């Protein structure tokens, strides 16, 4: 399953680091952040609790940029 989320990120370098962190999260098969459009596309493994995984992704992203927000 693939979902798109609005994300607030301040710089392109941080977006790349957040993308890498999201890809390493259990339950995520792929992730991509477009800094210009402020959108994040996440592809999940089948049978994954999407909300729980996204909470973990948000925690990982906040380690990169503390004021990051993902709207899910």
Coordinates of C-alpha atoms in Angstrom, one line a residue, residues 1-54:
X1 CA 0.0 0.0 0.0
X2 CA 1.3 3.5 -0.9
X3 CA 0.2 6.7 0.8
X4 CA 1.0 10.4 0.4
X5 CA 1.4 12.7 3.4
X6 CA 1.9 16.4 3.8
X7 CA 5.2 17.1 5.5
X8 CA 6.8 20.3 6.9
X9 CA 10.6 20.2 6.4
X10 CA 12.9 23.2 6.3
X11 CA 15.7 22.2 4.0
X12 CA 16.4 19.7 1.2
X13 CA 19.3 18.1 3.1
X14 CA 17.1 17.4 6.1
X15 CA 14.5 15.9 3.7
X16 CA 17.0 13.5 2.4
X17 CA 18.1 12.4 5.9
X18 CA 14.4 12.0 6.9
X19 CA 13.8 9.9 3.7
X20 CA 16.7 7.6 4.7
X21 CA 15.4 7.3 8.2
X22 CA 11.8 6.4 7.0
X23 CA 13.2 3.8 4.7
X24 CA 14.9 2.0 7.6
X25 CA 11.6 1.9 9.6
X26 CA 10.1 -1.6 10.1
X27 CA 7.0 -1.9 7.9
X28 CA 8.2 0.5 5.3
X29 CA 9.3 -0.8 1.9
X30 CA 10.1 2.6 0.3
X31 CA 9.8 6.3 1.1
X32 CA 10.4 9.5 -0.8
X33 CA 10.2 13.1 0.2
X34 CA 9.8 15.9 -2.3
X35 CA 11.1 19.1 -0.6
X36 CA 9.6 21.4 -3.2
X37 CA 6.1 20.1 -2.8
X38 CA 6.4 19.3 0.9
X39 CA 5.0 15.8 0.3
X40 CA 6.1 12.4 1.5
X41 CA 5.2 9.1 -0.3
X42 CA 5.5 6.0 1.8
X43 CA 5.0 2.4 0.6
X44 CA 4.1 0.0 3.4
X45 CA 4.5 -3.8 3.7
X46 CA 1.2 -5.8 3.4
X47 CA -0.6 -6.1 6.7
X48 CA 1.2 -3.2 8.4
X49 CA -0.5 -1.0 10.9
X50 CA 0.0 2.2 9.0
X51 CA -0.8 4.6 11.9
X52 CA 1.7 2.9 14.2
X53 CA 4.4 2.8 11.5
X54 CA 3.9 6.5 10.7

